[in-house]
Amino acid sequence: MKYRFAVFGDPVAHSKSPTIHLRFAEETGLDVCYEKVRVSEDDFARAVTDFFATGGHGLNITVPHKWSAFKMASQLSAEALVAGACNTLMPFGQDLYGHNTDGLGLLDDLDRLGWSPEGLRILILGAGGAIAGCLSPLLSRRPREIVIANRSKDKAVNLASRFGHPVSGIGLDCLDDLDLPFDLVINGISAGLSGSAEIELNEHILNTNGACYDLIYGAQETPFLRMCRPLTAHRSDGLGMLLSQAARAFELWTGVSPDPFSQLSDFGRASEN
Ligand code: NDP
């Protein structure tokens, strides 16, 4: 059997998904073709319908279509329901099944790094779609506290209120008012902090042995990780999360689990300890 997968996004040229999934196919011995398709918002519903009507087996969905994918799917996983967004679609009988693997990918990567969230005080920077998808998986590991700090305070407060204790939301400008330092700081600010010079992590915010995780990834050290360098040796970008969320989609579509982290050394890495 030949599997047909694709990623839909706009823009999509930067996507590493085809490379990652074709390596999973090689590793698992499955026959896979994987396309990268730029799809405009207006054309999204038609493109998804056509893809599955013509025999497609699985879609990865990226910016800006995760919310549209959520609206289209008539069957939803618990993760997609809580996130209000889907990054993975597949046919389910006559229906469309939507899942969100972002938060599960983050958890897999935190486990790999030895930063499992149990009992930790966690500070999250940003309150966008990716963070919304990560909250329920993080909470399933019973952290002591999660504080979401966002430029638009209302968005942080509203997101936190969907979960209640131990999650709370504050404005980014209130970081210095917090009482105790955090064990883990997760950055989900898409600007990579370049546009938010007012944020400055210090010993008051991050524990001496604390860890910093950036959802953003790249061949170069991200601005967030560079800022954290003087504070801690425990820093990682989001490449492991990207690989793991992809592995979880591949497993959903094929029933076969590839090893996400075997590809870590294939991509240029930012600092990680
Ligand atoms: P969204 O656009 O949904 O959210 C963006 C967030 O960044 C918001 O909280 C926004 O704040 C904040 N922000 C943007 N610009 C600034 C700024 N100049 N100053 C302060 N805050 C700012 O993006 P996503 O949540 O979908 O994605 C966030 C990042 O995570 C992206 O870089 C994405 O590539 C990455 N990502 C990585 C994944 C991985 O597998 N490693 C998976 C998914 C995403 P406000 O609400 O105030 O606008």
PDB file of C-alpha atoms and ligand atoms in Angstrom:
ATOM      1  CA  MET A   1       0.000   0.000   0.000  1.00  0.00           C
ATOM      2  CA  LYS A   2       1.218   3.500  -0.786  1.00  0.00           C
ATOM      3  CA  TYR A   3       0.333   6.162   1.790  1.00  0.00           C
ATOM      4  CA  ARG A   4      -0.410   9.676   0.563  1.00  0.00           C
ATOM      5  CA  PHE A   5       0.235  12.496   3.060  1.00  0.00           C
ATOM      6  CA  ALA A   6       0.626  16.277   2.779  1.00  0.00           C
ATOM      7  CA  VAL A   7       1.037  19.474   4.787  1.00  0.00           C
ATOM      8  CA  PHE A   8      -1.310  22.386   4.056  1.00  0.00           C
ATOM      9  CA  GLY A   9      -0.282  25.893   5.133  1.00  0.00           C
ATOM     10  CA  ASP A  10       0.326  29.444   3.957  1.00  0.00           C
ATOM     11  CA  PRO A  11       3.237  29.993   3.898  1.00  0.00           C
ATOM     12  CA  VAL A  12       4.487  26.429   3.762  1.00  0.00           C
ATOM     13  CA  ALA A  13       7.805  26.605   1.907  1.00  0.00           C
ATOM     14  CA  HIS A  14       9.763  26.476   5.202  1.00  0.00           C
ATOM     15  CA  SER A  15       8.027  23.280   6.397  1.00  0.00           C
ATOM     16  CA  LYS A  16      10.283  20.388   7.388  1.00  0.00           C
ATOM     17  CA  SER A  17       7.351  17.958   7.478  1.00  0.00           C
ATOM     18  CA  PRO A  18       8.047  16.247   4.111  1.00  0.00           C
ATOM     19  CA  THR A  19      11.666  15.519   5.082  1.00  0.00           C
ATOM     20  CA  ILE A  20      10.667  14.255   8.527  1.00  0.00           C
ATOM     21  CA  HIS A  21       7.857  11.996   7.298  1.00  0.00           C
ATOM     22  CA  LEU A  22       9.865  10.561   4.417  1.00  0.00           C
ATOM     23  CA  ARG A  23      12.581   9.613   6.921  1.00  0.00           C
ATOM     24  CA  PHE A  24       9.947   7.979   9.141  1.00  0.00           C
ATOM     25  CA  ALA A  25       8.818   6.026   6.049  1.00  0.00           C
ATOM     26  CA  GLU A  26      12.377   4.901   5.388  1.00  0.00           C
ATOM     27  CA  GLU A  27      12.837   3.879   9.035  1.00  0.00           C
ATOM     28  CA  THR A  28       9.576   1.913   9.195  1.00  0.00           C
ATOM     29  CA  GLY A  29       9.747   0.445   5.667  1.00  0.00           C
ATOM     30  CA  LEU A  30       6.426   2.005   4.604  1.00  0.00           C
ATOM     31  CA  ASP A  31       5.748   3.356   1.115  1.00  0.00           C
ATOM     32  CA  VAL A  32       4.879   7.050   1.530  1.00  0.00           C
ATOM     33  CA  CYS A  33       4.538  10.102  -0.708  1.00  0.00           C
ATOM     34  CA  TYR A  34       4.333  13.472   1.031  1.00  0.00           C
ATOM     35  CA  GLU A  35       3.443  16.795  -0.617  1.00  0.00           C
ATOM     36  CA  LYS A  36       3.897  20.355   0.637  1.00  0.00           C
ATOM     37  CA  VAL A  37       0.920  22.442  -0.528  1.00  0.00           C
ATOM     38  CA  ARG A  38       0.379  26.178  -0.165  1.00  0.00           C
ATOM     39  CA  VAL A  39      -3.335  26.640   0.450  1.00  0.00           C
ATOM     40  CA  SER A  40      -5.032  30.014   0.946  1.00  0.00           C
ATOM     41  CA  GLU A  41      -7.657  30.474   3.656  1.00  0.00           C
ATOM     42  CA  ASP A  42     -10.409  30.817   1.048  1.00  0.00           C
ATOM     43  CA  ASP A  43      -9.437  27.554  -0.606  1.00  0.00           C
ATOM     44  CA  PHE A  44      -8.792  25.490   2.532  1.00  0.00           C
ATOM     45  CA  ALA A  45     -12.099  23.582   2.846  1.00  0.00           C
ATOM     46  CA  ARG A  46     -12.175  22.676  -0.844  1.00  0.00           C
ATOM     47  CA  ALA A  47      -8.516  21.573  -0.824  1.00  0.00           C
ATOM     48  CA  VAL A  48      -9.053  19.312   2.227  1.00  0.00           C
ATOM     49  CA  THR A  49     -12.193  17.759   0.739  1.00  0.00           C
ATOM     50  CA  ASP A  50     -10.433  17.128  -2.598  1.00  0.00           C
ATOM     51  CA  PHE A  51      -7.364  15.625  -0.910  1.00  0.00           C
ATOM     52  CA  PHE A  52      -9.345  12.971   0.936  1.00  0.00           C
ATOM     53  CA  ALA A  53     -11.825  12.399  -1.919  1.00  0.00           C
ATOM     54  CA  THR A  54      -8.874  11.514  -4.155  1.00  0.00           C
ATOM     55  CA  GLY A  55      -7.416   8.948  -1.755  1.00  0.00           C
ATOM     56  CA  GLY A  56      -5.289  11.034   0.652  1.00  0.00           C
ATOM     57  CA  HIS A  57      -4.557   9.273   3.963  1.00  0.00           C
ATOM     58  CA  GLY A  58      -3.356  12.052   6.262  1.00  0.00           C
ATOM     59  CA  LEU A  59      -2.867  15.814   6.441  1.00  0.00           C
ATOM     60  CA  ASN A  60      -0.638  17.963   8.634  1.00  0.00           C
ATOM     61  CA  ILE A  61      -2.118  21.423   9.096  1.00  0.00           C
ATOM     62  CA  THR A  62      -0.013  24.468   9.838  1.00  0.00           C
ATOM     63  CA  VAL A  63      -0.447  28.246  10.134  1.00  0.00           C
ATOM     64  CA  PRO A  64      -3.008  29.740   9.567  1.00  0.00           C
ATOM     65  CA  HIS A  65      -5.387  26.793   9.106  1.00  0.00           C
ATOM     66  CA  LYS A  66      -5.453  24.963  12.479  1.00  0.00           C
ATOM     67  CA  TRP A  67      -8.717  26.640  13.506  1.00  0.00           C
ATOM     68  CA  SER A  68     -10.355  26.006  10.095  1.00  0.00           C
ATOM     69  CA  ALA A  69      -9.292  22.347  10.345  1.00  0.00           C
ATOM     70  CA  PHE A  70     -10.917  22.174  13.791  1.00  0.00           C
ATOM     71  CA  LYS A  71     -14.166  23.560  12.383  1.00  0.00           C
ATOM     72  CA  MET A  72     -14.158  21.085   9.477  1.00  0.00           C
ATOM     73  CA  ALA A  73     -13.550  17.928  11.528  1.00  0.00           C
ATOM     74  CA  SER A  74     -16.740  16.211  12.672  1.00  0.00           C
ATOM     75  CA  GLN A  75     -14.834  13.819  14.974  1.00  0.00           C
ATOM     76  CA  LEU A  76     -12.278  15.295  17.379  1.00  0.00           C
ATOM     77  CA  SER A  77      -9.692  13.883  19.766  1.00  0.00           C
ATOM     78  CA  ALA A  78      -9.706  15.092  23.389  1.00  0.00           C
ATOM     79  CA  GLU A  79      -6.504  17.062  22.686  1.00  0.00           C
ATOM     80  CA  ALA A  80      -8.056  18.843  19.681  1.00  0.00           C
ATOM     81  CA  LEU A  81     -11.217  19.639  21.652  1.00  0.00           C
ATOM     82  CA  VAL A  82      -9.305  21.266  24.502  1.00  0.00           C
ATOM     83  CA  ALA A  83      -6.938  23.119  22.156  1.00  0.00           C
ATOM     84  CA  GLY A  84      -9.749  24.301  19.851  1.00  0.00           C
ATOM     85  CA  ALA A  85      -7.377  23.615  16.953  1.00  0.00           C
ATOM     86  CA  CYS A  86      -6.245  20.668  14.797  1.00  0.00           C
ATOM     87  CA  ASN A  87      -2.784  20.108  13.333  1.00  0.00           C
ATOM     88  CA  THR A  88      -3.619  16.612  12.027  1.00  0.00           C
ATOM     89  CA  LEU A  89      -6.534  15.346   9.901  1.00  0.00           C
ATOM     90  CA  MET A  90      -7.471  11.929   8.564  1.00  0.00           C
ATOM     91  CA  PRO A  91     -10.566  10.255   7.106  1.00  0.00           C
ATOM     92  CA  PHE A  92     -12.798   8.368   9.560  1.00  0.00           C
ATOM     93  CA  GLY A  93     -15.406   6.456   7.568  1.00  0.00           C
ATOM     94  CA  GLN A  94     -17.420   9.183   5.851  1.00  0.00           C
ATOM     95  CA  ASP A  95     -16.265  11.702   8.488  1.00  0.00           C
ATOM     96  CA  LEU A  96     -13.137  13.746   9.049  1.00  0.00           C
ATOM     97  CA  TYR A  97     -11.142  13.105  12.241  1.00  0.00           C
ATOM     98  CA  GLY A  98      -9.137  15.959  13.754  1.00  0.00           C
ATOM     99  CA  HIS A  99      -6.330  15.623  16.294  1.00  0.00           C
ATOM    100  CA  ASN A 100      -3.781  17.955  17.892  1.00  0.00           C
ATOM    101  CA  THR A 101      -0.336  16.462  18.474  1.00  0.00           C
ATOM    102  CA  ASP A 102       1.528  19.669  19.468  1.00  0.00           C
ATOM    103  CA  GLY A 103       1.152  19.264  23.236  1.00  0.00           C
ATOM    104  CA  LEU A 104       1.869  15.535  23.133  1.00  0.00           C
ATOM    105  CA  GLY A 105       5.019  16.319  21.142  1.00  0.00           C
ATOM    106  CA  LEU A 106       6.091  18.861  23.754  1.00  0.00           C
ATOM    107  CA  LEU A 107       5.591  16.328  26.559  1.00  0.00           C
ATOM    108  CA  ASP A 108       7.588  13.679  24.677  1.00  0.00           C
ATOM    109  CA  ASP A 109      10.434  16.133  24.279  1.00  0.00           C
ATOM    110  CA  LEU A 110      10.350  17.306  27.902  1.00  0.00           C
ATOM    111  CA  ASP A 111      10.539  13.638  28.935  1.00  0.00           C
ATOM    112  CA  ARG A 112      13.518  13.100  26.623  1.00  0.00           C
ATOM    113  CA  LEU A 113      15.257  16.072  28.227  1.00  0.00           C
ATOM    114  CA  GLY A 114      14.468  14.857  31.762  1.00  0.00           C
ATOM    115  CA  TRP A 115      12.252  17.914  32.418  1.00  0.00           C
ATOM    116  CA  SER A 116       9.015  16.099  33.102  1.00  0.00           C
ATOM    117  CA  PRO A 117       6.440  18.629  34.421  1.00  0.00           C
ATOM    118  CA  GLU A 118       5.336  16.687  37.571  1.00  0.00           C
ATOM    119  CA  GLY A 119       5.436  19.019  40.581  1.00  0.00           C
ATOM    120  CA  LEU A 120       7.131  21.869  38.693  1.00  0.00           C
ATOM    121  CA  ARG A 121       6.320  25.562  38.737  1.00  0.00           C
ATOM    122  CA  ILE A 122       6.029  26.429  35.039  1.00  0.00           C
ATOM    123  CA  LEU A 123       6.003  29.870  33.423  1.00  0.00           C
ATOM    124  CA  ILE A 124       4.655  30.041  29.864  1.00  0.00           C
ATOM    125  CA  LEU A 125       5.385  33.078  27.686  1.00  0.00           C
ATOM    126  CA  GLY A 126       2.659  33.597  25.058  1.00  0.00           C
ATOM    127  CA  ALA A 127      -0.962  32.470  24.815  1.00  0.00           C
ATOM    128  CA  GLY A 128      -1.356  31.586  21.129  1.00  0.00           C
ATOM    129  CA  GLY A 129      -2.628  28.473  19.391  1.00  0.00           C
ATOM    130  CA  ALA A 130       0.444  26.350  20.116  1.00  0.00           C
ATOM    131  CA  ILE A 131       0.304  27.102  23.845  1.00  0.00           C
ATOM    132  CA  ALA A 132      -3.449  26.382  23.932  1.00  0.00           C
ATOM    133  CA  GLY A 133      -2.642  22.937  22.507  1.00  0.00           C
ATOM    134  CA  CYS A 134       0.065  22.280  25.115  1.00  0.00           C
ATOM    135  CA  LEU A 135      -1.862  23.110  28.283  1.00  0.00           C
ATOM    136  CA  SER A 136      -3.987  19.999  28.665  1.00  0.00           C
ATOM    137  CA  PRO A 137      -1.073  17.561  28.103  1.00  0.00           C
ATOM    138  CA  LEU A 138       1.071  19.591  30.547  1.00  0.00           C
ATOM    139  CA  LEU A 139      -1.692  19.523  33.173  1.00  0.00           C
ATOM    140  CA  SER A 140      -2.094  15.768  32.780  1.00  0.00           C
ATOM    141  CA  ARG A 141       1.346  15.511  34.471  1.00  0.00           C
ATOM    142  CA  ARG A 142       0.243  17.489  37.531  1.00  0.00           C
ATOM    143  CA  PRO A 143       2.622  20.455  37.652  1.00  0.00           C
ATOM    144  CA  ARG A 144       2.465  22.470  40.888  1.00  0.00           C
ATOM    145  CA  GLU A 145       1.594  25.678  39.053  1.00  0.00           C
ATOM    146  CA  ILE A 146       1.362  27.111  35.523  1.00  0.00           C
ATOM    147  CA  VAL A 147       1.466  30.882  34.967  1.00  0.00           C
ATOM    148  CA  ILE A 148       0.708  32.113  31.438  1.00  0.00           C
ATOM    149  CA  ALA A 149       2.180  35.540  30.679  1.00  0.00           C
ATOM    150  CA  ASN A 150       1.069  37.217  27.471  1.00  0.00           C
ATOM    151  CA  ARG A 151       1.396  40.626  25.810  1.00  0.00           C
ATOM    152  CA  SER A 152      -2.412  40.782  25.603  1.00  0.00           C
ATOM    153  CA  LYS A 153      -3.253  40.058  29.225  1.00  0.00           C
ATOM    154  CA  ASP A 154      -6.913  39.243  28.472  1.00  0.00           C
ATOM    155  CA  LYS A 155      -5.887  36.368  26.224  1.00  0.00           C
ATOM    156  CA  ALA A 156      -3.737  34.858  28.996  1.00  0.00           C
ATOM    157  CA  VAL A 157      -6.482  35.275  31.591  1.00  0.00           C
ATOM    158  CA  ASN A 158      -9.149  33.793  29.297  1.00  0.00           C
ATOM    159  CA  LEU A 159      -6.988  30.825  28.354  1.00  0.00           C
ATOM    160  CA  ALA A 160      -6.114  30.153  32.004  1.00  0.00           C
ATOM    161  CA  SER A 161      -9.768  30.377  33.030  1.00  0.00           C
ATOM    162  CA  ARG A 162     -10.607  27.478  30.700  1.00  0.00           C
ATOM    163  CA  PHE A 163      -8.492  25.260  32.970  1.00  0.00           C
ATOM    164  CA  GLY A 164      -8.723  26.824  36.461  1.00  0.00           C
ATOM    165  CA  HIS A 165      -6.387  25.850  39.307  1.00  0.00           C
ATOM    166  CA  PRO A 166      -3.352  25.570  39.082  1.00  0.00           C
ATOM    167  CA  VAL A 167      -3.294  27.715  35.903  1.00  0.00           C
ATOM    168  CA  SER A 168      -3.372  31.515  36.017  1.00  0.00           C
ATOM    169  CA  GLY A 169      -2.881  34.271  33.456  1.00  0.00           C
ATOM    170  CA  ILE A 170      -1.032  37.602  33.730  1.00  0.00           C
ATOM    171  CA  GLY A 171       0.293  40.344  31.461  1.00  0.00           C
ATOM    172  CA  LEU A 172       3.873  40.016  30.217  1.00  0.00           C
ATOM    173  CA  ASP A 173       4.647  43.303  31.946  1.00  0.00           C
ATOM    174  CA  CYS A 174       3.878  41.746  35.360  1.00  0.00           C
ATOM    175  CA  LEU A 175       6.693  39.164  35.393  1.00  0.00           C
ATOM    176  CA  ASP A 176       8.637  41.090  38.048  1.00  0.00           C
ATOM    177  CA  ASP A 177       5.660  41.015  40.411  1.00  0.00           C
ATOM    178  CA  LEU A 178       5.769  37.201  40.717  1.00  0.00           C
ATOM    179  CA  ASP A 179       6.800  35.775  44.093  1.00  0.00           C
ATOM    180  CA  LEU A 180       8.851  32.623  43.521  1.00  0.00           C
ATOM    181  CA  PRO A 181      11.219  31.650  40.712  1.00  0.00           C
ATOM    182  CA  PHE A 182      10.040  28.997  38.219  1.00  0.00           C
ATOM    183  CA  ASP A 183      11.520  25.563  37.488  1.00  0.00           C
ATOM    184  CA  LEU A 184      10.677  25.605  33.771  1.00  0.00           C
ATOM    185  CA  VAL A 185      10.056  28.515  31.388  1.00  0.00           C
ATOM    186  CA  ILE A 186       8.437  27.686  28.035  1.00  0.00           C
ATOM    187  CA  ASN A 187       8.496  30.314  25.281  1.00  0.00           C
ATOM    188  CA  GLY A 188       5.598  30.368  22.812  1.00  0.00           C
ATOM    189  CA  ILE A 189       6.000  33.964  21.614  1.00  0.00           C
ATOM    190  CA  SER A 190       6.160  33.818  17.850  1.00  0.00           C
ATOM    191  CA  ALA A 191       8.263  36.980  17.564  1.00  0.00           C
ATOM    192  CA  GLY A 192      11.033  35.070  19.339  1.00  0.00           C
ATOM    193  CA  LEU A 193      11.218  37.979  21.786  1.00  0.00           C
ATOM    194  CA  SER A 194      12.775  40.247  19.176  1.00  0.00           C
ATOM    195  CA  GLY A 195       9.712  42.465  19.317  1.00  0.00           C
ATOM    196  CA  SER A 196       9.283  42.361  23.065  1.00  0.00           C
ATOM    197  CA  ALA A 197      12.388  43.917  24.548  1.00  0.00           C
ATOM    198  CA  GLU A 198      10.599  44.516  27.853  1.00  0.00           C
ATOM    199  CA  ILE A 199      10.967  40.816  28.764  1.00  0.00           C
ATOM    200  CA  GLU A 200      14.075  39.970  30.627  1.00  0.00           C
ATOM    201  CA  LEU A 201      14.378  36.719  32.526  1.00  0.00           C
ATOM    202  CA  ASN A 202      16.555  36.833  35.649  1.00  0.00           C
ATOM    203  CA  GLU A 203      17.257  34.766  38.800  1.00  0.00           C
ATOM    204  CA  HIS A 204      14.093  36.195  40.295  1.00  0.00           C
ATOM    205  CA  ILE A 205      12.069  34.472  37.555  1.00  0.00           C
ATOM    206  CA  LEU A 206      14.079  31.292  36.840  1.00  0.00           C
ATOM    207  CA  ASN A 207      15.469  28.893  39.475  1.00  0.00           C
ATOM    208  CA  THR A 208      19.230  28.306  39.437  1.00  0.00           C
ATOM    209  CA  ASN A 209      18.710  24.759  38.186  1.00  0.00           C
ATOM    210  CA  GLY A 210      15.707  25.718  36.096  1.00  0.00           C
ATOM    211  CA  ALA A 211      15.200  24.877  32.429  1.00  0.00           C
ATOM    212  CA  CYS A 212      14.230  26.994  29.416  1.00  0.00           C
ATOM    213  CA  TYR A 213      12.353  25.516  26.457  1.00  0.00           C
ATOM    214  CA  ASP A 214      11.666  27.460  23.252  1.00  0.00           C
ATOM    215  CA  LEU A 215       8.877  26.185  20.985  1.00  0.00           C
ATOM    216  CA  ILE A 216      10.739  27.950  18.179  1.00  0.00           C
ATOM    217  CA  TYR A 217      13.596  26.062  16.533  1.00  0.00           C
ATOM    218  CA  GLY A 218      16.240  26.764  13.950  1.00  0.00           C
ATOM    219  CA  ALA A 219      19.786  26.152  12.862  1.00  0.00           C
ATOM    220  CA  GLN A 220      20.900  29.124  14.975  1.00  0.00           C
ATOM    221  CA  GLU A 221      20.362  29.583  18.701  1.00  0.00           C
ATOM    222  CA  THR A 222      17.013  31.354  19.130  1.00  0.00           C
ATOM    223  CA  PRO A 223      16.904  34.849  20.716  1.00  0.00           C
ATOM    224  CA  PHE A 224      15.051  33.407  23.724  1.00  0.00           C
ATOM    225  CA  LEU A 225      17.681  30.734  24.362  1.00  0.00           C
ATOM    226  CA  ARG A 226      20.449  33.287  23.908  1.00  0.00           C
ATOM    227  CA  MET A 227      18.806  35.446  26.565  1.00  0.00           C
ATOM    228  CA  CYS A 228      18.620  32.421  28.923  1.00  0.00           C
ATOM    229  CA  ARG A 229      22.263  31.422  28.411  1.00  0.00           C
ATOM    230  CA  PRO A 230      23.674  33.310  31.459  1.00  0.00           C
ATOM    231  CA  LEU A 231      20.900  31.919  33.679  1.00  0.00           C
ATOM    232  CA  THR A 232      21.006  28.166  33.086  1.00  0.00           C
ATOM    233  CA  ALA A 233      22.776  25.370  31.240  1.00  0.00           C
ATOM    234  CA  HIS A 234      19.433  23.609  30.695  1.00  0.00           C
ATOM    235  CA  ARG A 235      18.140  25.049  27.430  1.00  0.00           C
ATOM    236  CA  SER A 236      16.438  23.529  24.408  1.00  0.00           C
ATOM    237  CA  ASP A 237      14.724  24.692  21.264  1.00  0.00           C
ATOM    238  CA  GLY A 238      11.536  23.066  19.882  1.00  0.00           C
ATOM    239  CA  LEU A 239      13.034  20.750  17.275  1.00  0.00           C
ATOM    240  CA  GLY A 240      12.377  17.671  19.431  1.00  0.00           C
ATOM    241  CA  MET A 241       8.750  18.773  19.810  1.00  0.00           C
ATOM    242  CA  LEU A 242       8.444  19.227  16.041  1.00  0.00           C
ATOM    243  CA  LEU A 243       9.806  15.725  15.423  1.00  0.00           C
ATOM    244  CA  SER A 244       7.662  14.157  18.098  1.00  0.00           C
ATOM    245  CA  GLN A 245       4.393  15.814  17.047  1.00  0.00           C
ATOM    246  CA  ALA A 246       5.137  14.542  13.527  1.00  0.00           C
ATOM    247  CA  ALA A 247       5.817  11.009  14.814  1.00  0.00           C
ATOM    248  CA  ARG A 248       2.480  11.014  16.614  1.00  0.00           C
ATOM    249  CA  ALA A 249       0.671  12.002  13.397  1.00  0.00           C
ATOM    250  CA  PHE A 250       2.535   9.295  11.454  1.00  0.00           C
ATOM    251  CA  GLU A 251       1.509   6.729  14.078  1.00  0.00           C
ATOM    252  CA  LEU A 252      -2.135   7.846  13.889  1.00  0.00           C
ATOM    253  CA  TRP A 253      -2.195   7.506  10.089  1.00  0.00           C
ATOM    254  CA  THR A 254      -0.274   4.219   9.769  1.00  0.00           C
ATOM    255  CA  GLY A 255      -0.468   2.460  13.149  1.00  0.00           C
ATOM    256  CA  VAL A 256       3.349   2.294  13.170  1.00  0.00           C
ATOM    257  CA  SER A 257       5.452   4.356  15.632  1.00  0.00           C
ATOM    258  CA  PRO A 258       8.707   5.785  14.311  1.00  0.00           C
ATOM    259  CA  ASP A 259      11.485   7.010  16.635  1.00  0.00           C
ATOM    260  CA  PRO A 260      11.149  10.817  16.511  1.00  0.00           C
ATOM    261  CA  PHE A 261      14.493  11.593  18.064  1.00  0.00           C
ATOM    262  CA  SER A 262      16.646   9.572  15.675  1.00  0.00           C
ATOM    263  CA  GLN A 263      16.469  12.639  13.390  1.00  0.00           C
ATOM    264  CA  LEU A 264      17.663  15.197  15.950  1.00  0.00           C
ATOM    265  CA  SER A 265      21.217  15.206  14.656  1.00  0.00           C
ATOM    266  CA  ASP A 266      20.056  15.485  11.011  1.00  0.00           C
ATOM    267  CA  PHE A 267      18.905  19.085  11.458  1.00  0.00           C
ATOM    268  CA  GLY A 268      21.148  21.958  12.587  1.00  0.00           C
ATOM    269  CA  ARG A 269      20.534  22.339  16.313  1.00  0.00           C
ATOM    270  CA  ALA A 270      20.367  25.256  18.692  1.00  0.00           C
ATOM    271  CA  SER A 271      21.961  24.811  22.103  1.00  0.00           C
ATOM    272  CA  GLU A 272      20.594  22.102  24.298  1.00  0.00           C
ATOM    273  CA  ASN A 273      21.690  20.596  27.575  1.00  0.00           C
TER     274      ASN A 273
HETATM  275  P1  NDP B   1       0.138  32.466  17.545  1.00  0.00           P
HETATM  276  O1  NDP B   1       0.221  33.464  16.437  1.00  0.00           O
HETATM  277  O2  NDP B   1      -1.127  31.746  17.794  1.00  0.00           O
HETATM  278  O3  NDP B   1       0.571  33.179  18.933  1.00  0.00           O
HETATM  279  C1  NDP B   1       1.643  34.069  18.973  1.00  0.00           C
HETATM  280  C2  NDP B   1       1.956  34.480  20.417  1.00  0.00           C
HETATM  281  O4  NDP B   1       3.116  35.327  20.392  1.00  0.00           O
HETATM  282  C3  NDP B   1       0.841  35.286  21.082  1.00  0.00           C
HETATM  283  O5  NDP B   1       0.817  34.962  22.441  1.00  0.00           O
HETATM  284  C4  NDP B   1       1.293  36.734  20.850  1.00  0.00           C
HETATM  285  O6  NDP B   1       0.836  37.622  21.823  1.00  0.00           O
HETATM  286  C5  NDP B   1       2.793  36.573  21.006  1.00  0.00           C
HETATM  287  N1  NDP B   1       3.552  37.634  20.328  1.00  0.00           N
HETATM  288  C6  NDP B   1       3.718  37.789  18.992  1.00  0.00           C
HETATM  289  N2  NDP B   1       4.504  38.859  18.758  1.00  0.00           N
HETATM  290  C7  NDP B   1       4.832  39.383  19.973  1.00  0.00           C
HETATM  291  C8  NDP B   1       5.625  40.492  20.381  1.00  0.00           C
HETATM  292  N3  NDP B   1       6.237  41.270  19.508  1.00  0.00           N
HETATM  293  N4  NDP B   1       5.757  40.710  21.706  1.00  0.00           N
HETATM  294  C9  NDP B   1       5.155  39.911  22.606  1.00  0.00           C
HETATM  295  N5  NDP B   1       4.392  38.841  22.280  1.00  0.00           N
HETATM  296  C10 NDP B   1       4.229  38.594  20.976  1.00  0.00           C
HETATM  297  O7  NDP B   1       1.335  31.447  17.247  1.00  0.00           O
HETATM  298  P2  NDP B   1       1.424  29.897  17.679  1.00  0.00           P
HETATM  299  O8  NDP B   1       0.999  29.796  19.112  1.00  0.00           O
HETATM  300  O9  NDP B   1       0.763  29.057  16.677  1.00  0.00           O
HETATM  301  O10 NDP B   1       2.997  29.624  17.551  1.00  0.00           O
HETATM  302  C11 NDP B   1       3.921  30.195  18.473  1.00  0.00           C
HETATM  303  C12 NDP B   1       5.334  29.753  18.080  1.00  0.00           C
HETATM  304  O11 NDP B   1       5.478  28.361  18.336  1.00  0.00           O
HETATM  305  C13 NDP B   1       5.641  29.957  16.598  1.00  0.00           C
HETATM  306  O12 NDP B   1       6.938  30.526  16.473  1.00  0.00           O
HETATM  307  C14 NDP B   1       5.597  28.560  16.017  1.00  0.00           C
HETATM  308  O13 NDP B   1       6.489  28.400  14.927  1.00  0.00           O
HETATM  309  C15 NDP B   1       6.045  27.725  17.213  1.00  0.00           C
HETATM  310  N6  NDP B   1       5.537  26.349  17.163  1.00  0.00           N
HETATM  311  C16 NDP B   1       6.434  25.320  17.304  1.00  0.00           C
HETATM  312  C17 NDP B   1       6.014  24.002  17.264  1.00  0.00           C
HETATM  313  C18 NDP B   1       7.009  22.904  17.396  1.00  0.00           C
HETATM  314  O14 NDP B   1       6.671  21.750  17.057  1.00  0.00           O
HETATM  315  N7  NDP B   1       8.211  23.163  17.899  1.00  0.00           N
HETATM  316  C19 NDP B   1       4.588  23.653  17.068  1.00  0.00           C
HETATM  317  C20 NDP B   1       3.717  24.807  16.964  1.00  0.00           C
HETATM  318  C21 NDP B   1       4.203  26.101  17.003  1.00  0.00           C
HETATM  319  P3  NDP B   1      -0.583  38.398  21.652  1.00  0.00           P
HETATM  320  O15 NDP B   1      -1.648  37.409  22.049  1.00  0.00           O
HETATM  321  O16 NDP B   1      -0.494  39.555  22.572  1.00  0.00           O
HETATM  322  O17 NDP B   1      -0.689  38.798  20.204  1.00  0.00           O
END
